[in-house]
Tab-separated table of C-alpha atoms in Angstrom:
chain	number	residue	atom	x	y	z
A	483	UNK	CA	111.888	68.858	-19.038
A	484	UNK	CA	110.407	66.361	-21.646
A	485	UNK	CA	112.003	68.688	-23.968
A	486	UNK	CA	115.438	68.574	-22.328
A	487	UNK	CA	115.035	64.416	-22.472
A	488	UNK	CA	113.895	64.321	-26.251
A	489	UNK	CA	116.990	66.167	-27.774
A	490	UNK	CA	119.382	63.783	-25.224
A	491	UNK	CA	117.919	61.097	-27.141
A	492	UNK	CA	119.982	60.842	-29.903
A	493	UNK	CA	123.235	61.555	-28.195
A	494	UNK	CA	122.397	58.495	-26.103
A	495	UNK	CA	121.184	56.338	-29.192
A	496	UNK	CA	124.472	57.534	-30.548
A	497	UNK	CA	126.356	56.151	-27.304
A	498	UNK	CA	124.825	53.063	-27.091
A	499	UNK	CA	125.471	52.364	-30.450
A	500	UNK	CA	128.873	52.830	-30.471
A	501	UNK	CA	128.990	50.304	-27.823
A	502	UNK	CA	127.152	47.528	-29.035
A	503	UNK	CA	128.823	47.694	-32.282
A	504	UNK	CA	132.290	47.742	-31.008
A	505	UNK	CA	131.100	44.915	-28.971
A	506	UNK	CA	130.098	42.893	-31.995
A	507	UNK	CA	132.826	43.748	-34.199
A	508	UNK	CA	135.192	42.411	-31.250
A	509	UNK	CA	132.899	39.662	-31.174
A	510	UNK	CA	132.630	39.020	-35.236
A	511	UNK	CA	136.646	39.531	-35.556
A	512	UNK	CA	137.004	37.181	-32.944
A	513	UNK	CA	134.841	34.122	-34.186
A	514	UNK	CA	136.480	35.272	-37.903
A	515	UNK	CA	140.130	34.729	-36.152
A	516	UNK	CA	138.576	31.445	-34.380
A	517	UNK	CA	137.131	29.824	-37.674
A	518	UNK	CA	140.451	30.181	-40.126
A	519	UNK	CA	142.990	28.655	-37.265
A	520	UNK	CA	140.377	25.984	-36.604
A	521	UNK	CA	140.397	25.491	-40.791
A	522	UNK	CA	144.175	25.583	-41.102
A	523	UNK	CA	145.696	24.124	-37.917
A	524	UNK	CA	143.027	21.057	-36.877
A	525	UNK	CA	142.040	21.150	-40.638
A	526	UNK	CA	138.341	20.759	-39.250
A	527	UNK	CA	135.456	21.776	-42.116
A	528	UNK	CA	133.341	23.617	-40.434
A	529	UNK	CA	134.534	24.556	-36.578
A	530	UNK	CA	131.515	25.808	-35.718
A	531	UNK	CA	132.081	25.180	-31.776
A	532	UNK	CA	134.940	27.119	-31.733
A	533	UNK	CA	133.116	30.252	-33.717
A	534	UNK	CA	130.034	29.930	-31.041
A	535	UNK	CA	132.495	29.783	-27.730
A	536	UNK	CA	134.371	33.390	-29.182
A	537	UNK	CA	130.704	34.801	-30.448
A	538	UNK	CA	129.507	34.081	-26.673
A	539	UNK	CA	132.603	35.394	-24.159
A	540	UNK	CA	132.856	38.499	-25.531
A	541	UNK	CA	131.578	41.482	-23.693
A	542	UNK	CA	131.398	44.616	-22.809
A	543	UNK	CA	134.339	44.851	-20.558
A	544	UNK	CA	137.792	43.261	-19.994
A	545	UNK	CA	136.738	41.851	-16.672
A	546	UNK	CA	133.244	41.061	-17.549
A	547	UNK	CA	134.602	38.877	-20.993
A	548	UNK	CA	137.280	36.922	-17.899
A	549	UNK	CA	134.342	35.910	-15.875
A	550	UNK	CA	132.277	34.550	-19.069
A	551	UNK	CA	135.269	32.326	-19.810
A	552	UNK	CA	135.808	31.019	-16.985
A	553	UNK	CA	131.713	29.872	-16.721
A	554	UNK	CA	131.916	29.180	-20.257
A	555	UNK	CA	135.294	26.485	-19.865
A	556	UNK	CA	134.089	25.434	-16.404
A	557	UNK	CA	130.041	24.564	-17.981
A	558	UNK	CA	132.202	22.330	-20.896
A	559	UNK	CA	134.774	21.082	-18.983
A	560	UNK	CA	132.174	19.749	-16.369
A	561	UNK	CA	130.037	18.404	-19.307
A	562	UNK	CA	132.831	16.371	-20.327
A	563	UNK	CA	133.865	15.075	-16.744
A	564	UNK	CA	129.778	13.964	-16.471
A	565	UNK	CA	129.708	12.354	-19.552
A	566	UNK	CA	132.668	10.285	-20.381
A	567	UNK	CA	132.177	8.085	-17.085
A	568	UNK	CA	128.617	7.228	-17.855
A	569	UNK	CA	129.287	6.843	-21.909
A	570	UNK	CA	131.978	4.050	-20.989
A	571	UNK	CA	130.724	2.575	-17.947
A	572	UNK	CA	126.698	2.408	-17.740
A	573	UNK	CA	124.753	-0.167	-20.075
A	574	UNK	CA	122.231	0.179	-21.651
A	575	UNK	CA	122.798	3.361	-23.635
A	576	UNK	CA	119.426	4.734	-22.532
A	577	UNK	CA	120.116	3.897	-19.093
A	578	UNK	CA	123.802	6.073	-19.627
A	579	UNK	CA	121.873	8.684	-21.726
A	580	UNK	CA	119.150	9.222	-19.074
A	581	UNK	CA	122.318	9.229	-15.760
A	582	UNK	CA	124.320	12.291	-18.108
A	583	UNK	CA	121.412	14.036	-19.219
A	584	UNK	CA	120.006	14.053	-15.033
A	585	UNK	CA	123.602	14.845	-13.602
A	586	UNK	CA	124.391	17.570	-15.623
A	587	UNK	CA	121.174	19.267	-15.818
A	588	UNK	CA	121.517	19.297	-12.056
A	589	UNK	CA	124.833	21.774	-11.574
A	590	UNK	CA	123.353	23.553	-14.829
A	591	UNK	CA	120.538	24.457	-12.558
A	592	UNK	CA	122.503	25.484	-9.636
A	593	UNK	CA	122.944	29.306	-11.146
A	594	UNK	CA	126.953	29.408	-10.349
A	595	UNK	CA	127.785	29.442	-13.684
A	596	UNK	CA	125.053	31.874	-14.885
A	597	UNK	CA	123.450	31.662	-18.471
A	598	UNK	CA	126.396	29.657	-19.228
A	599	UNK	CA	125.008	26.383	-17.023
A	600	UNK	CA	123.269	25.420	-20.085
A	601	UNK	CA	126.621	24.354	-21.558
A	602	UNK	CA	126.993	21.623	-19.266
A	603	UNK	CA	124.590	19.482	-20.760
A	604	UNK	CA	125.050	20.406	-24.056
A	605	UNK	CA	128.672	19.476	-24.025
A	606	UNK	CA	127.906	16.346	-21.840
A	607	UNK	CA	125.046	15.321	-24.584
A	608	UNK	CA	128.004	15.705	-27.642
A	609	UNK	CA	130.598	13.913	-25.648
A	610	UNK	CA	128.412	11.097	-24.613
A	611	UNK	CA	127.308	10.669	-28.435
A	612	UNK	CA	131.032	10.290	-29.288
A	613	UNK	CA	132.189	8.541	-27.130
A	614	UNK	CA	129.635	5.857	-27.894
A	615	UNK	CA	130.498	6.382	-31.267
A	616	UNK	CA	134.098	5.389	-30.735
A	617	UNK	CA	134.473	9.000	-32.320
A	618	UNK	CA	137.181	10.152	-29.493
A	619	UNK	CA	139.386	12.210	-32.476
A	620	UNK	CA	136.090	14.589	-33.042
A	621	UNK	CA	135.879	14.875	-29.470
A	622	UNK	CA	139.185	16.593	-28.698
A	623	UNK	CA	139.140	18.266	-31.929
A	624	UNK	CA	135.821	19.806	-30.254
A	625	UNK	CA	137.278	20.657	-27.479
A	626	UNK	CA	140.689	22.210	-29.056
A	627	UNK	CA	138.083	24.669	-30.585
A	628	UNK	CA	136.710	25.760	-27.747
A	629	UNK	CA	139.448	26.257	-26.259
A	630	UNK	CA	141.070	28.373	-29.773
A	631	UNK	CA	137.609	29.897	-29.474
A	632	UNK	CA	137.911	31.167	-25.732
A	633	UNK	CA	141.657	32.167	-26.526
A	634	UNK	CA	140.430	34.439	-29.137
A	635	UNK	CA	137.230	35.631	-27.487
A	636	UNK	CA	140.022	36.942	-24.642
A	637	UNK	CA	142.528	38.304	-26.909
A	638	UNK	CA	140.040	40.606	-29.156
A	639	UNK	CA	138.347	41.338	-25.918
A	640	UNK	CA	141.675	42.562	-24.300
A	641	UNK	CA	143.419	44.152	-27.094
A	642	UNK	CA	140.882	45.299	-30.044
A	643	UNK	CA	139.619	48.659	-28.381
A	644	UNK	CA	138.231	47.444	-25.171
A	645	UNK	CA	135.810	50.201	-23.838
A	646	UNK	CA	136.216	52.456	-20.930
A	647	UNK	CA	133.281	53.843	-19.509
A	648	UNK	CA	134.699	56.934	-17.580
A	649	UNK	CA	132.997	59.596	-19.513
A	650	UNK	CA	129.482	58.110	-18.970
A	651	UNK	CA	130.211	58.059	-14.867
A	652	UNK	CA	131.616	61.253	-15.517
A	653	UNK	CA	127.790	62.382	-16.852
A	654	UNK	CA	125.841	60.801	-14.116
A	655	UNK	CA	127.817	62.399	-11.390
A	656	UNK	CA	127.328	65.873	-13.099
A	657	UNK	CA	123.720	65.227	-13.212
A	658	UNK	CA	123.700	63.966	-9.652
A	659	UNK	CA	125.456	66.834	-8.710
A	660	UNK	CA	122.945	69.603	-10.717
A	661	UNK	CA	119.696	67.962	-9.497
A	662	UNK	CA	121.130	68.051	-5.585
A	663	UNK	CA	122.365	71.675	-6.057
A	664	UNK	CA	118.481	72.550	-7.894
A	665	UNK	CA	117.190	70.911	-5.317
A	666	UNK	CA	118.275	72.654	-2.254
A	667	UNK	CA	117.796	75.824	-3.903
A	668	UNK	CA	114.300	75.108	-4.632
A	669	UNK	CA	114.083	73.869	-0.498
A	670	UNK	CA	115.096	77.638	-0.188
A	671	UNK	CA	112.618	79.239	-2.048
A	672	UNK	CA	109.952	77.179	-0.465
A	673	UNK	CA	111.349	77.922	3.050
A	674	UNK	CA	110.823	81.976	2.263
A	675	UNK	CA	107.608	81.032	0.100
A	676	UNK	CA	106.007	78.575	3.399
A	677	UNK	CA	105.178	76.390	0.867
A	678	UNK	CA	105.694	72.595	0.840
A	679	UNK	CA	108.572	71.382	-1.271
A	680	UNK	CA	106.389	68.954	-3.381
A	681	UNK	CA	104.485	71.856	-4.643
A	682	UNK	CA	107.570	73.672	-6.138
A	683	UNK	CA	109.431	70.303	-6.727
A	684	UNK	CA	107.079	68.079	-8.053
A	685	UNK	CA	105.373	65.476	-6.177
A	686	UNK	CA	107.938	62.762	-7.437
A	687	UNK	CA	111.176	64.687	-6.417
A	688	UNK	CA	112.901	62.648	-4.217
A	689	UNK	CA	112.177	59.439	-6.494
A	690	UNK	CA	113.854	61.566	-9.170
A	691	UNK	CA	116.903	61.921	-6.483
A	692	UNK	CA	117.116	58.532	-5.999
A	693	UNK	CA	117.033	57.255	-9.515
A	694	UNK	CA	119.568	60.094	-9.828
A	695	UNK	CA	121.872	58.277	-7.176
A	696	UNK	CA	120.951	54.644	-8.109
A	697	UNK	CA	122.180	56.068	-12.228
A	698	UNK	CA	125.299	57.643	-10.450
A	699	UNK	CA	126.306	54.628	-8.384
A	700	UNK	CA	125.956	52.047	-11.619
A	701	UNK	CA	128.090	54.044	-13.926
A	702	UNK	CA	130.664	54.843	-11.319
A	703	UNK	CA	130.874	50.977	-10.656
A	704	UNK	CA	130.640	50.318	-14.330
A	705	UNK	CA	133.792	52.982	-15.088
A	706	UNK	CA	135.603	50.877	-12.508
A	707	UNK	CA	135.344	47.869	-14.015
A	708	UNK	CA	136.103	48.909	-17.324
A	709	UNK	CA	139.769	50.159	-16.045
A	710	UNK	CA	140.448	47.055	-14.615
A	711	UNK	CA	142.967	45.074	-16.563
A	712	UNK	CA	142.490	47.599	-19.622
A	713	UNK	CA	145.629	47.531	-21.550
A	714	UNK	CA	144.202	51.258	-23.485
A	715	UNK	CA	146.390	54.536	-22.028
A	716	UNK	CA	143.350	56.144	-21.563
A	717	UNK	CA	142.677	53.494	-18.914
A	718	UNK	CA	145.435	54.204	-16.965
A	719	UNK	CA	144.722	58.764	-16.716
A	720	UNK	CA	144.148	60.005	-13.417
A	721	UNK	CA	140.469	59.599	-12.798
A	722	UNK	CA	140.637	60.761	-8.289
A	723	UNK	CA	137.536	62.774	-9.476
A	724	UNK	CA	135.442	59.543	-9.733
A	725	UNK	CA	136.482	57.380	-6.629
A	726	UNK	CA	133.820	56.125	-4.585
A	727	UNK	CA	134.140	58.760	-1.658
A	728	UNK	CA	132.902	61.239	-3.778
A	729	UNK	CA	130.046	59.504	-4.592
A	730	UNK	CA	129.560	58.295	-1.037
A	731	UNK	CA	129.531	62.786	-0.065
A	732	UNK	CA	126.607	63.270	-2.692
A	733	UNK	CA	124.849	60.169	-1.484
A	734	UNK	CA	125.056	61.710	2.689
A	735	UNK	CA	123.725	65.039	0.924
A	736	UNK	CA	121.137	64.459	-0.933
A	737	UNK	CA	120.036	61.612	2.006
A	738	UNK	CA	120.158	65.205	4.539
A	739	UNK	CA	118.491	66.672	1.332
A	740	UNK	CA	115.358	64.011	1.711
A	741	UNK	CA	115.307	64.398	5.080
A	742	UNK	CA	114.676	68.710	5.194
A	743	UNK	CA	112.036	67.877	1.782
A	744	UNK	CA	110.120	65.118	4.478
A	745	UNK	CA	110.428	67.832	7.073
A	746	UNK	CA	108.625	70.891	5.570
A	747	UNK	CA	106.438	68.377	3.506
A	748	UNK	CA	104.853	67.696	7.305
A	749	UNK	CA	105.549	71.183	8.597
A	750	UNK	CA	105.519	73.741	5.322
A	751	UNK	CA	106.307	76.666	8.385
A	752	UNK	CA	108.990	75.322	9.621
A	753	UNK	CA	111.467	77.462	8.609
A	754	UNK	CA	109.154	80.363	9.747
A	755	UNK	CA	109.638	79.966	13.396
A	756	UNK	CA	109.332	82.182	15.743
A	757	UNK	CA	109.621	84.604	13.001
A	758	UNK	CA	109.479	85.263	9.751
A	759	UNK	CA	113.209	86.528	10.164
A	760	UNK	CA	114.600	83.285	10.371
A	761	UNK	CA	113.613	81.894	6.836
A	762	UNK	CA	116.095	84.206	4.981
A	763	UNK	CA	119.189	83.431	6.323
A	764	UNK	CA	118.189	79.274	6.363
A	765	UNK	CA	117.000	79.957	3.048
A	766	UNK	CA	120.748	81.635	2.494
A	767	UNK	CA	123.166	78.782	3.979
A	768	UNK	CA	120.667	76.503	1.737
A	769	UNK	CA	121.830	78.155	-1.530
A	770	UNK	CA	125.289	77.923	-0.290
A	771	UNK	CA	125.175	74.302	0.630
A	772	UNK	CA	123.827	74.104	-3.455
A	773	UNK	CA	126.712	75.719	-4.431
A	774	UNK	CA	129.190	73.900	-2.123
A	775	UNK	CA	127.589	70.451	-3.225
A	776	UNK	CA	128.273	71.526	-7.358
A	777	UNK	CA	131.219	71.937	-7.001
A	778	UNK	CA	132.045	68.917	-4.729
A	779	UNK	CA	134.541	66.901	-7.446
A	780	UNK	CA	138.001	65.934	-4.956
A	781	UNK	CA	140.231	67.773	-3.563
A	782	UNK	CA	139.587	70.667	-1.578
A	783	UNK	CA	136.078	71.670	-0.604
A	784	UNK	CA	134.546	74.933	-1.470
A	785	UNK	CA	135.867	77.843	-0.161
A	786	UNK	CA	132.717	79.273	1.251
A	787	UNK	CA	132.450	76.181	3.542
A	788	UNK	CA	133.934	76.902	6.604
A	789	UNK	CA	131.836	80.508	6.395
A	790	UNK	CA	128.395	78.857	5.738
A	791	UNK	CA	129.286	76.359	8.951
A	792	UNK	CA	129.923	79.116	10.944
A	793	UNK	CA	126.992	81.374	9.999
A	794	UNK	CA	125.089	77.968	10.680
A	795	UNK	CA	126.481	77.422	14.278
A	796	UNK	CA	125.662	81.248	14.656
A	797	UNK	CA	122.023	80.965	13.596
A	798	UNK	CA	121.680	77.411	15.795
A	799	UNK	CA	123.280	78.988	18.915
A	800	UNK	CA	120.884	80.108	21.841
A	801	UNK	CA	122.024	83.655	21.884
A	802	UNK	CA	121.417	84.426	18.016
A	803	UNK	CA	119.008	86.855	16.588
A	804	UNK	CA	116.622	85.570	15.400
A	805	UNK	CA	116.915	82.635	17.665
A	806	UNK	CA	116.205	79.093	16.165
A	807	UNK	CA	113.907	78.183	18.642
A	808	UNK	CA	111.213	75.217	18.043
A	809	UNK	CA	111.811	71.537	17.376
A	810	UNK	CA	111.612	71.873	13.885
A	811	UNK	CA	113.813	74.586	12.948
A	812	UNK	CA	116.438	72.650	15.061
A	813	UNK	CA	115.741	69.597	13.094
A	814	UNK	CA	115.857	71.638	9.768
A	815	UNK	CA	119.417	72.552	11.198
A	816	UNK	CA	120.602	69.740	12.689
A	817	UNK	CA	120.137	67.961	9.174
A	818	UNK	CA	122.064	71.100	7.237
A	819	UNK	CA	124.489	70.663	10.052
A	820	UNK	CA	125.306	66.947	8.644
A	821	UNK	CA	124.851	67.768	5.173
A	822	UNK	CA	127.816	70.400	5.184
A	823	UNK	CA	129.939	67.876	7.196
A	824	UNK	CA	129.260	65.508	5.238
A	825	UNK	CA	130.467	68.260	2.180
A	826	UNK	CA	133.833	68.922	4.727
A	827	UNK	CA	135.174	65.272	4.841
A	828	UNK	CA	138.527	64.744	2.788
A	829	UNK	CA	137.737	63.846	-0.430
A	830	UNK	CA	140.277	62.677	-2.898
A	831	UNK	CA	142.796	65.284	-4.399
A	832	UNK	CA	144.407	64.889	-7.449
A	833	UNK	CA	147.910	63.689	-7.696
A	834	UNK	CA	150.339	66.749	-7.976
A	835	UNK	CA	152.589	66.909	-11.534
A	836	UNK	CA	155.919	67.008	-10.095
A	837	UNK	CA	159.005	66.095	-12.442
A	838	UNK	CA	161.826	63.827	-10.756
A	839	UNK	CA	163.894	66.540	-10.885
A	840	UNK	CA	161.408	68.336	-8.229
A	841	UNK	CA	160.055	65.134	-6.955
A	842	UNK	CA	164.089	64.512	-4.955
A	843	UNK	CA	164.854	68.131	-4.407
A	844	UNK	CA	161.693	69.785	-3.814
A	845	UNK	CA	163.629	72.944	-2.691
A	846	UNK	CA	166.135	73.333	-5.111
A	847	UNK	CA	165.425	76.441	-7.256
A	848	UNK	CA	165.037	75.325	-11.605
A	849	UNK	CA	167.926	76.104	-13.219
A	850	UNK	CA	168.496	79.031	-15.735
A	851	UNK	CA	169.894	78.341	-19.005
């Protein structure tokens, strides 16, 4: 295993570099763009401000560069609003100073704009100076290059490769989906073994599971968000085989999954009971339920489904032999019993590649040339 996670190393260096440096060149084009329209249009020396706003919206995503904006334009605009009242109004200075400085620190503490709070009293700090300063041409030149400087940050954002993160959801579900599938065919061989499933598993194996799920769940939220307002074609492929319900099936299995591991943790016999007969047909729809939960991707379910729940309601039913009598072989059932409906609920199904031809006469035979 430490093997396995030492040669995946530098494929996920590699990924993660790719990332951050297509994030920074977006970010260094951008501040580039921002610095020589600053320099030619409001013929300003050095437009630092501008430069710094574009360095600091971009991110990762389309979405996530939107939000950092809007907190970045909301923290300046709100520094200005503070500060020009109290630079005209209030005398003393010190006495104006001290009422900007204490009334914007106080929203920039508030956490609604994020890391991007501390702009408010920044910005009200620069516009108090110069306004003072009778300086009010600097000032809007300032603020025209933030605003050049946020324009920029959300074109290179938008249109200079932004990235889409399907293939890394794509990853974590596959891994989600091997480690439930290994993990219900190890609960069968320690159901024919009588052996506890920590001693097969590990003792950490259901905090591998749910690290597993909690991986799954980020990048699948992450992939999301990365296709929303992506303008890249690979943004808009069909990508059914990563909505939400799927995700939502492997969490309910591998929760049923925790559940059987807790079960013959406590009681390592209780797939033994009354007889050793019934541990190798349990230990049977167990390997099936592994293979029905690998291949659980959308669309239709696995065709050996609707067998396994019947050889399951066959094995649970009063008459069977062997019977499944004893509470815990009923609980060990009752749990596969919602892990395989859980596996039979309608899952997404990818869309069907019909021309328009087809798609108005779905009848009509092709024509032969």
């Amino acid at each position: 295993m430490r093997g396995a996670r030492w040669s995946a190393l530098p494929a996920r260096m590699g990924r993660v570099v790719r990332t951050d440096g297509a994030e920074a060149a977006r970010a260094t084009v951008a501040a580039g763009l921002t610095w020589q329209t600053c320099t030619a249009l409001l013929h300003t020396p050095d437009p630092y401000a501008g430069a710094v706003a574009a360095l600091l919206i971009v991110e990762t995503t389309v979405v996530r560069t939107v939000s950092a904006a809007l907190r970045y334009g909301a923290g300046c605009l709100l520094g200005v609003v503070i500060a020009v009242p109290g630079a005209l109004y209030v005398r003393p200075g010190m006495a104006g100073l001290a009422l900007v400085v204490f009334a914007s620190v106080l929203p920039a503490r508030r956490g609604f704009l994020g890391h991007h709070g501390i702009h408010v009293p920044t910005t009200a700090l620069i516009t108090f100076a110069l306004v003072r300063g009778h300086h009010s041409g600097e000032l809007l030149s300032h603020l025209a290059e933030i605003v050049l400087g946020i324009a920029f940050g959300l074109a290179c954002s938008a249109l200079l490769l932004p990235a889409v993160r399907v293939r890394s959801a794509e990853r974590a579900l596959e891994e989600l989906r091997a480690l439930v599938a290994r993990y219900l065919d190890g609960l069968a061989d320690t159901v024919v073994a009588r052996q506890r499933p920590r001693d097969l598993l590990g003792p950490a194996w259901e905090r591998d599971l749910d690290t597993a799920l909690e991986r799954a769940r980020r990048a699948v939220d992450e992939a999301h968000e990365s296709m929303r307002w992506n303008v890249r074609p690979v943004a808009r492929r069909r990508r059914w085989h990563l909505d939400h319900r799927v995700l939502r099936i492997l969490s309910d299995v591998a929760r049923e999954l925790a559940a059987q591991g807790r079960l013959l943790d406590t009681h390592p016999g209780a797939g033994a009971v009354p007889e050793a007969r019934f541990a190798q047909p349990y230990a049977r729809l167990l390997r099936t339920t592994a293979l029905c939960a690998y291949s659980c991707r959308g669309g239709r379910p696995h065709p050996a489904l609707p067998a396994t729940r019947h050889a399951l309601h066959r094995l649970g039913s009063a008459g069977c032999d062997p019977p499944a009598t004893g509470a815990e072989a009923r609980r060990l059932l009752r749990h596969l019993e919602s892990a395989l409906s859980c596996l039979s609920a309608p899952a997404p199904a990818p869309p069907a590649r019909t021309t328009r031809h087809r798609a108005h006469h779905p009848l009509r035979p092709p024509t032969r040339r």
